[in-house]
């Protein structure tokens, strides 16, 4: 689960981790009001207006409606013009940004609507660095990754200058040890006050990552200020889905406007659903088989409209819900049901499909491939249902047939 | 011959909810030697399982079975009383990692964890706990392990399996069934099929299974089913190149998966450009593995790899 930058920074601030002062705004007036508060409390005449969306690359991103306007904009007007000039500029920016569509390298061409702004104090930056805490799957441990190449994507650094990446493994029994934090601080070139503050920052950030069950904390850039403070200038946090049950405070930060409606509805029925751009709806049992079904549709020249795993023990209600979700997508020109009945019997699945089709109605071709327990009985139920359903011999046969029929 | 489990495996069950009991019954019907269960608040009770024998399992049994499963307060007691050398964990996610560590503490050699949805951080701790203990964890979030007609531990349908010469290892349950079914139809059969699970932190990986199959005299070839996410397939490819003496076929799910989206399994995600199907297929092909273009071709890919 992802959250916004301002939410991540609030979680960090609560845990003593240094972040710039900032104010959240969902209206132009709130944004303008924030300017005075920030300039007064920090003494810094510079403020930054930051679009809050669940996607990276906001600084370089541009608004569809205002192609010259970046998603993160520094307001310098306060330096010469004072608070009023800064206010006027923020009023102009906020009125353009709020409700407009920001397109970044991570949003796709359709972009994302900006509903919230974060107005932050300006910071006098000495150096920009990179820091993250992430699971390393090959060692089954969290690692701290740091680099002196702040502001650059870590994937780029890893590809071009891998020796610039510092890694420390966190032993779950001990957490990040002091000497490890010092080693990272040396690697990042921290000196004097910055060294002390940096070690403290590292220890607190890794402790927060463990406490909150994050699957990623990324600070890019982490900055050293001209007066030796170490701060999270940006903050990205995402949380591990299996552990959300023990973090109701984190779940409360969920922004429904950032999530796909169909995906959320599917979740309520215990279905694992991901919307894609193609025209062939898929209903499958098992995550691996569901992925492989998308692949095989692609392989035979079609485009899958979704990933959908109904799970191992799908009941009639879930199958009906799955059909509704698939058919609600106007792009869907055909549906492929692909089931390997193991513990789940094919005749039960077939009955579920027939009942669901009768309830939901069917305006596009449907191909059903059944294999496994009671497969003959299952096929018989489909064939005798009087519905316009085509049976498939195997997965590839089914994929070929549905792509053909959906043309 | 086989790996991990055979007719001498004595199995405990941890987690006696609806799922645990349902699959305990299926395992007994198959002929698995289920010897006891662990449930702190029901210790001392006995659960009776009766029904019709699944004749696709252990051969030469009566048509019906009636088996009493004693319930123990903890794994130490259960092992002392039954001599169990394997356990299957169906415990709900919040408590499953503790169940795994309890079994490890009791010295159970093989811990097969079916539970899906265990917090990753819990598994990081459990793996750390298991580090210096002589036990093997399979899973979590996996269908289990089966040696056809000898021992079935987990949730896979027994009847699709048949004794034979191919080792099967997979991150996905239903794709394992697809592969097994094709190997049964084309006459190759299976020595042992192992589900290693779809989570990012798991106990047994591809290299562990390839090593076991390579050392098992009855295994003549291996099917390895991977998917997007992580680099376990790439690491397996390196190992195959260096050490594998038997033919390997493979299928990798997720060539059409978009980056940054978790495809059902917690571990099936392409992040930061890493974990793509293309990279895995390239690594495996480079190691001489025959990679099936679609799951329908897995059995044929195995035949091809074996020179048939």
Coordinates of N, CA and C in Angstrom, one line a residue, chain B residues 106-244:
Chain B
X106 N 11.5 -27.8 18.0 CA 11.3 -29.2 18.4 C 12.1 -30.1 17.5
X107 N 12.9 -29.6 16.6 CA 13.7 -30.4 15.7 C 13.0 -31.2 14.6
X108 N 11.9 -30.7 14.2 CA 11.2 -31.4 13.1 C 12.0 -31.1 11.8
X109 N 12.4 -32.1 11.1 CA 13.3 -31.9 10.0 C 12.7 -31.2 8.8
X110 N 11.5 -31.4 8.6 CA 10.8 -30.8 7.4 C 9.5 -30.1 7.8
X111 N 9.5 -28.8 7.5 CA 8.4 -28.0 7.9 C 7.8 -27.4 6.6
X112 N 6.6 -27.9 6.3 CA 5.9 -27.5 5.1 C 4.8 -26.5 5.4
X113 N 4.9 -25.3 4.9 CA 4.0 -24.2 5.3 C 3.1 -23.8 4.1
X114 N 1.8 -24.1 4.3 CA 0.9 -23.8 3.2 C 0.3 -22.4 3.4
X115 N 0.2 -21.9 4.6 CA -0.4 -20.6 4.9 C 0.0 -19.5 3.9
X116 N -1.0 -18.8 3.4 CA -0.8 -17.7 2.5 C -1.0 -16.4 3.3
X117 N -0.2 -15.4 3.1 CA -0.4 -14.1 3.7 C 0.3 -13.8 5.0
X118 N 1.4 -14.6 5.3 CA 2.2 -14.3 6.4 C 3.0 -13.0 6.2
X119 N 3.0 -12.1 7.2 CA 3.8 -10.9 7.0 C 5.2 -11.2 6.7
X120 N 5.8 -10.4 5.7 CA 7.1 -10.6 5.3 C 8.1 -10.5 6.5
X121 N 7.9 -9.5 7.3 CA 8.8 -9.3 8.4 C 8.8 -10.5 9.4
X122 N 7.7 -11.2 9.5 CA 7.6 -12.4 10.3 C 8.4 -13.5 9.7
X123 N 8.4 -13.6 8.4 CA 9.2 -14.6 7.7 C 10.7 -14.3 7.8
X124 N 11.0 -13.0 7.8 CA 12.4 -12.6 7.9 C 13.0 -13.1 9.3
X125 N 12.1 -12.9 10.3 CA 12.5 -13.4 11.6 C 12.6 -14.9 11.7
X126 N 11.6 -15.5 11.1 CA 11.5 -17.0 11.1 C 12.8 -17.6 10.4
X127 N 13.1 -17.0 9.3 CA 14.3 -17.5 8.6 C 15.6 -17.4 9.4
X128 N 15.7 -16.2 10.1 CA 16.8 -16.0 10.9 C 16.9 -17.0 12.0
X129 N 15.7 -17.3 12.6 CA 15.6 -18.3 13.7 C 16.0 -19.7 13.2
X130 N 15.7 -20.0 12.0 CA 16.0 -21.3 11.4 C 17.5 -21.5 11.0
X131 N 18.2 -20.3 10.9 CA 19.5 -20.3 10.3 C 20.5 -21.4 10.8
X132 N 20.6 -21.5 12.1 CA 21.5 -22.5 12.7 C 20.9 -23.8 13.1
X133 N 19.7 -24.0 12.6 CA 19.0 -25.3 13.0 C 19.0 -26.2 11.8
X134 N 19.1 -27.5 12.1 CA 19.2 -28.4 11.0 C 17.8 -28.8 10.5
X135 N 17.0 -27.9 10.0 CA 15.7 -28.2 9.6 C 15.5 -27.5 8.2
X136 N 14.5 -28.1 7.4 CA 14.2 -27.5 6.1 C 12.8 -27.0 6.1
X137 N 12.6 -25.7 5.7 CA 11.3 -25.1 5.6 C 11.0 -25.1 4.1
X138 N 9.8 -25.6 3.8 CA 9.3 -25.4 2.4 C 8.0 -24.5 2.5
X139 N 8.0 -23.5 1.6 CA 6.9 -22.5 1.6 C 7.5 -21.3 2.3
X140 N 6.6 -20.4 2.8 CA 5.1 -20.5 2.9 C 4.4 -20.2 1.5
X141 N 3.1 -20.1 1.6 CA 2.3 -19.8 0.5 C 2.5 -20.8 -0.6
X142 N 2.5 -22.1 -0.3 CA 2.8 -23.1 -1.3 C 1.8 -24.3 -1.2
X143 N 1.7 -25.1 -2.3 CA 0.8 -26.2 -2.2 C 1.3 -27.4 -1.4
X144 N 2.6 -27.5 -1.2 CA 3.2 -28.6 -0.4 C 4.1 -29.4 -1.2
X145 N 4.3 -30.7 -0.8 CA 5.2 -31.6 -1.4 C 4.6 -33.0 -1.5
X146 N 4.8 -33.6 -2.7 CA 4.2 -34.9 -2.9 C 5.2 -35.9 -3.6
X147 N 5.3 -37.1 -3.0 CA 6.0 -38.1 -3.7 C 4.8 -39.1 -4.1
X148 N 4.5 -39.3 -5.4 CA 3.3 -40.0 -5.8 C 3.3 -41.4 -5.2
X149 N 2.2 -41.8 -4.7 CA 1.9 -43.1 -4.2 C 2.7 -43.4 -2.9
X150 N 3.3 -42.4 -2.3 CA 4.0 -42.6 -1.1 C 3.6 -41.6 0.0
X151 N 3.6 -40.3 -0.3 CA 3.3 -39.3 0.7 C 2.9 -38.0 0.1
X152 N 1.7 -37.5 0.6 CA 1.2 -36.2 0.1 C 1.0 -35.3 1.3
X153 N 1.8 -34.2 1.2 CA 1.7 -33.2 2.3 C 1.3 -31.9 1.7
X154 N 0.1 -31.5 1.9 CA -0.3 -30.2 1.4 C -1.7 -30.3 0.7
X155 N -1.9 -29.3 -0.2 CA -3.3 -29.2 -0.7 C -3.4 -29.6 -2.2
X156 N -2.4 -30.2 -2.8 CA -2.5 -30.6 -4.2 C -3.4 -31.8 -4.3
X157 N -4.1 -31.8 -5.5 CA -5.0 -33.0 -5.8 C -4.1 -34.2 -6.1
X158 N -4.2 -35.3 -5.3 CA -3.3 -36.4 -5.4 C -3.4 -37.1 -6.7
X159 N -4.6 -37.3 -7.2 CA -4.8 -38.2 -8.3 C -4.2 -37.8 -9.6
X160 N -3.8 -36.6 -9.8 CA -3.2 -36.1 -11.1 C -1.7 -36.6 -11.1
X161 N -1.2 -37.1 -10.0 CA 0.2 -37.5 -10.0 C 0.4 -39.0 -10.3
X162 N 1.6 -39.3 -10.8 CA 1.9 -40.7 -11.0 C 3.4 -40.9 -10.8
X163 N 3.8 -42.0 -10.2 CA 5.2 -42.2 -10.0 C 6.0 -42.2 -11.3
X164 N 7.1 -41.6 -11.3 CA 7.9 -41.6 -12.5 C 9.3 -41.0 -12.3
X165 N 9.8 -40.3 -13.3 CA 11.2 -39.9 -13.2 C 11.5 -38.4 -13.3
X166 N 10.5 -37.5 -13.2 CA 10.8 -36.1 -13.3 C 10.5 -35.4 -11.9
X167 N 11.5 -34.6 -11.5 CA 11.3 -33.8 -10.3 C 10.7 -32.5 -10.8
X168 N 9.7 -32.0 -10.0 CA 9.0 -30.8 -10.3 C 9.2 -29.8 -9.2
X169 N 9.6 -28.6 -9.5 CA 9.7 -27.5 -8.5 C 9.1 -26.2 -9.1
X170 N 8.3 -25.6 -8.2 CA 7.5 -24.5 -8.7 C 7.1 -23.4 -7.7
X171 N 7.0 -22.2 -8.1 CA 6.6 -21.1 -7.3 C 5.1 -21.0 -7.3
X172 N 4.4 -21.7 -8.2 CA 3.0 -21.5 -8.4 C 2.2 -22.9 -8.2
X173 N 1.2 -22.9 -7.4 CA 0.4 -24.1 -7.2 C -0.3 -24.6 -8.5
X174 N -1.2 -23.8 -9.1 CA -1.9 -24.4 -10.2 C -1.0 -24.7 -11.4
X175 N 0.1 -23.9 -11.6 CA 1.0 -24.2 -12.7 C 1.7 -25.6 -12.4
X176 N 1.9 -25.9 -11.1 CA 2.5 -27.2 -10.8 C 1.5 -28.3 -11.2
X177 N 0.3 -28.1 -11.0 CA -0.7 -29.1 -11.4 C -0.7 -29.3 -12.9
X178 N -0.6 -28.1 -13.6 CA -0.6 -28.2 -15.1 C 0.6 -29.1 -15.5
X179 N 1.8 -28.8 -14.9 CA 3.0 -29.6 -15.3 C 2.9 -31.0 -15.0
X180 N 2.4 -31.3 -13.7 CA 2.3 -32.7 -13.3 C 1.3 -33.5 -14.2
X181 N 0.2 -32.8 -14.5 CA -0.8 -33.4 -15.3 C -0.2 -33.8 -16.7
X182 N 0.5 -32.9 -17.3 CA 1.1 -33.2 -18.6 C 2.2 -34.3 -18.5
X183 N 2.9 -34.3 -17.4 CA 3.9 -35.4 -17.2 C 3.3 -36.8 -17.0
X184 N 2.1 -36.7 -16.4 CA 1.3 -38.0 -16.2 C 0.8 -38.4 -17.5
X185 N 0.3 -37.5 -18.4 CA -0.3 -37.9 -19.7 C 0.8 -38.3 -20.6
X186 N 2.0 -37.7 -20.6 CA 3.1 -38.2 -21.5 C 3.9 -39.3 -21.0
X187 N 3.6 -39.8 -19.9 CA 4.2 -41.0 -19.4 C 5.5 -40.9 -18.6
X188 N 5.9 -39.6 -18.4 CA 7.2 -39.4 -17.7 C 7.0 -39.5 -16.2
X189 N 5.9 -39.1 -15.7 CA 5.6 -39.2 -14.3 C 6.5 -38.3 -13.4
X190 N 6.3 -38.4 -12.1 CA 7.1 -37.5 -11.2 C 7.8 -38.4 -10.1
X191 N 9.0 -37.9 -9.7 CA 9.6 -38.5 -8.5 C 9.0 -37.8 -7.3
X192 N 9.2 -36.5 -7.3 CA 8.6 -35.7 -6.2 C 8.3 -34.3 -6.8
X193 N 7.1 -33.7 -6.4 CA 6.8 -32.4 -6.8 C 6.8 -31.5 -5.6
X194 N 7.5 -30.4 -5.7 CA 7.7 -29.5 -4.6 C 7.2 -28.1 -5.0
X195 N 6.3 -27.6 -4.2 CA 5.9 -26.2 -4.3 C 6.7 -25.3 -3.4
X196 N 7.5 -24.4 -3.9 CA 8.3 -23.6 -3.0 C 7.6 -22.3 -2.6
X197 N 6.5 -22.0 -3.2 CA 5.7 -20.9 -2.8 C 5.9 -19.6 -3.5
X198 N 4.9 -18.7 -3.4 CA 4.9 -17.5 -4.1 C 5.3 -16.2 -3.3
X199 N 5.8 -16.4 -2.1 CA 6.2 -15.3 -1.3 C 7.7 -14.8 -1.5
X200 N 8.0 -13.6 -1.2 CA 9.3 -13.1 -1.5 C 10.4 -13.7 -0.5
X201 N 9.9 -14.1 0.7 CA 10.8 -14.8 1.6 C 10.4 -16.2 1.8
X202 N 11.1 -17.2 1.3 CA 10.7 -18.6 1.5 C 11.9 -19.4 2.0
X203 N 11.5 -20.6 2.5 CA 12.5 -21.5 3.1 C 13.4 -22.2 2.2
X204 N 12.8 -22.8 1.1 CA 13.6 -23.6 0.2 C 13.5 -22.9 -1.2
X205 N 14.6 -22.8 -1.9 CA 14.6 -22.1 -3.2 C 14.8 -23.1 -4.3
X206 N 14.9 -22.6 -5.5 CA 15.1 -23.4 -6.7 C 16.4 -24.2 -6.6
X207 N 17.5 -23.5 -6.2 CA 18.8 -24.2 -6.1 C 18.8 -25.3 -5.1
X208 N 18.1 -25.2 -4.0 CA 18.0 -26.3 -3.0 C 17.4 -27.5 -3.7
X209 N 16.3 -27.2 -4.4 CA 15.5 -28.3 -5.0 C 16.3 -29.0 -6.2
X210 N 16.9 -28.1 -7.0 CA 17.8 -28.7 -8.1 C 18.9 -29.5 -7.5
X211 N 19.5 -29.1 -6.4 CA 20.6 -29.9 -5.8 C 20.0 -31.3 -5.3
X212 N 18.9 -31.3 -4.7 CA 18.3 -32.5 -4.2 C 17.9 -33.5 -5.4
X213 N 17.3 -32.9 -6.5 CA 17.0 -33.7 -7.6 C 18.2 -34.2 -8.3
X214 N 19.2 -33.4 -8.4 CA 20.5 -33.8 -9.1 C 21.1 -35.0 -8.4
X215 N 21.0 -35.0 -7.0 CA 21.6 -36.1 -6.2 C 20.7 -37.3 -6.1
X216 N 19.4 -37.2 -6.5 CA 18.5 -38.3 -6.4 C 18.6 -39.2 -7.6
X217 N 19.0 -40.5 -7.4 CA 19.3 -41.4 -8.5 C 18.0 -41.6 -9.4
X218 N 16.8 -41.6 -8.8 CA 15.6 -41.9 -9.6 C 15.1 -40.7 -10.4
X219 N 15.6 -39.5 -10.1 CA 15.2 -38.4 -10.9 C 16.0 -38.2 -12.1
X220 N 15.4 -38.2 -13.3 CA 16.1 -38.2 -14.6 C 16.1 -36.8 -15.3
X221 N 15.1 -36.0 -14.8 CA 15.0 -34.6 -15.4 C 14.2 -33.8 -14.4
X222 N 14.3 -32.4 -14.6 CA 13.6 -31.5 -13.7 C 12.8 -30.5 -14.5
X223 N 11.5 -30.2 -14.1 CA 10.8 -29.1 -14.6 C 10.8 -28.0 -13.5
X224 N 11.2 -26.8 -13.8 CA 11.3 -25.7 -12.9 C 10.3 -24.6 -13.4
X225 N 9.3 -24.3 -12.5 CA 8.3 -23.3 -13.0 C 8.5 -22.0 -12.1
X226 N 8.9 -21.0 -12.8 CA 9.2 -19.7 -12.1 C 8.2 -18.7 -12.5
X227 N 8.3 -17.5 -12.0 CA 7.5 -16.4 -12.4 C 8.3 -15.1 -12.1
X228 N 7.7 -14.0 -12.5 CA 8.3 -12.7 -12.3 C 8.6 -12.4 -10.8
X229 N 9.5 -11.5 -10.6 CA 9.8 -11.1 -9.2 C 11.1 -11.8 -8.7
X230 N 12.0 -10.9 -8.1 CA 13.2 -11.5 -7.5 C 14.2 -12.0 -8.6
X231 N 15.2 -12.7 -8.1 CA 16.2 -13.2 -9.0 C 16.5 -14.7 -8.8
X232 N 15.5 -15.4 -8.2 CA 15.8 -16.8 -7.8 C 16.0 -17.7 -9.1
X233 N 15.3 -17.3 -10.2 CA 15.5 -18.1 -11.4 C 16.8 -17.9 -12.0
X234 N 17.3 -16.6 -12.0 CA 18.6 -16.3 -12.5 C 19.7 -17.0 -11.7
X235 N 19.5 -17.1 -10.3 CA 20.5 -17.8 -9.5 C 20.4 -19.3 -9.8
X236 N 19.2 -19.8 -10.1 CA 19.1 -21.2 -10.5 C 19.8 -21.5 -11.8
X237 N 19.7 -20.5 -12.7 CA 20.3 -20.7 -14.0 C 21.9 -20.8 -13.9
X238 N 22.4 -19.9 -13.0 CA 23.9 -20.0 -12.7 C 24.3 -21.4 -12.2
X239 N 23.4 -21.9 -11.3 CA 23.7 -23.2 -10.6 C 23.6 -24.3 -11.7
X240 N 22.6 -24.2 -12.5 CA 22.4 -25.3 -13.5 C 23.6 -25.3 -14.4
X241 N 24.1 -24.2 -14.9 CA 25.2 -24.1 -15.8 C 26.4 -24.7 -15.1
X242 N 26.6 -24.5 -13.8 CA 27.8 -25.0 -13.2 C 27.7 -26.5 -12.7
X243 N 26.6 -26.9 -12.3 CA 26.5 -28.2 -11.6 C 25.5 -29.2 -12.1
X244 N 24.5 -28.8 -12.8 CA 23.4 -29.7 -13.1 C 23.8 -30.7 -14.1

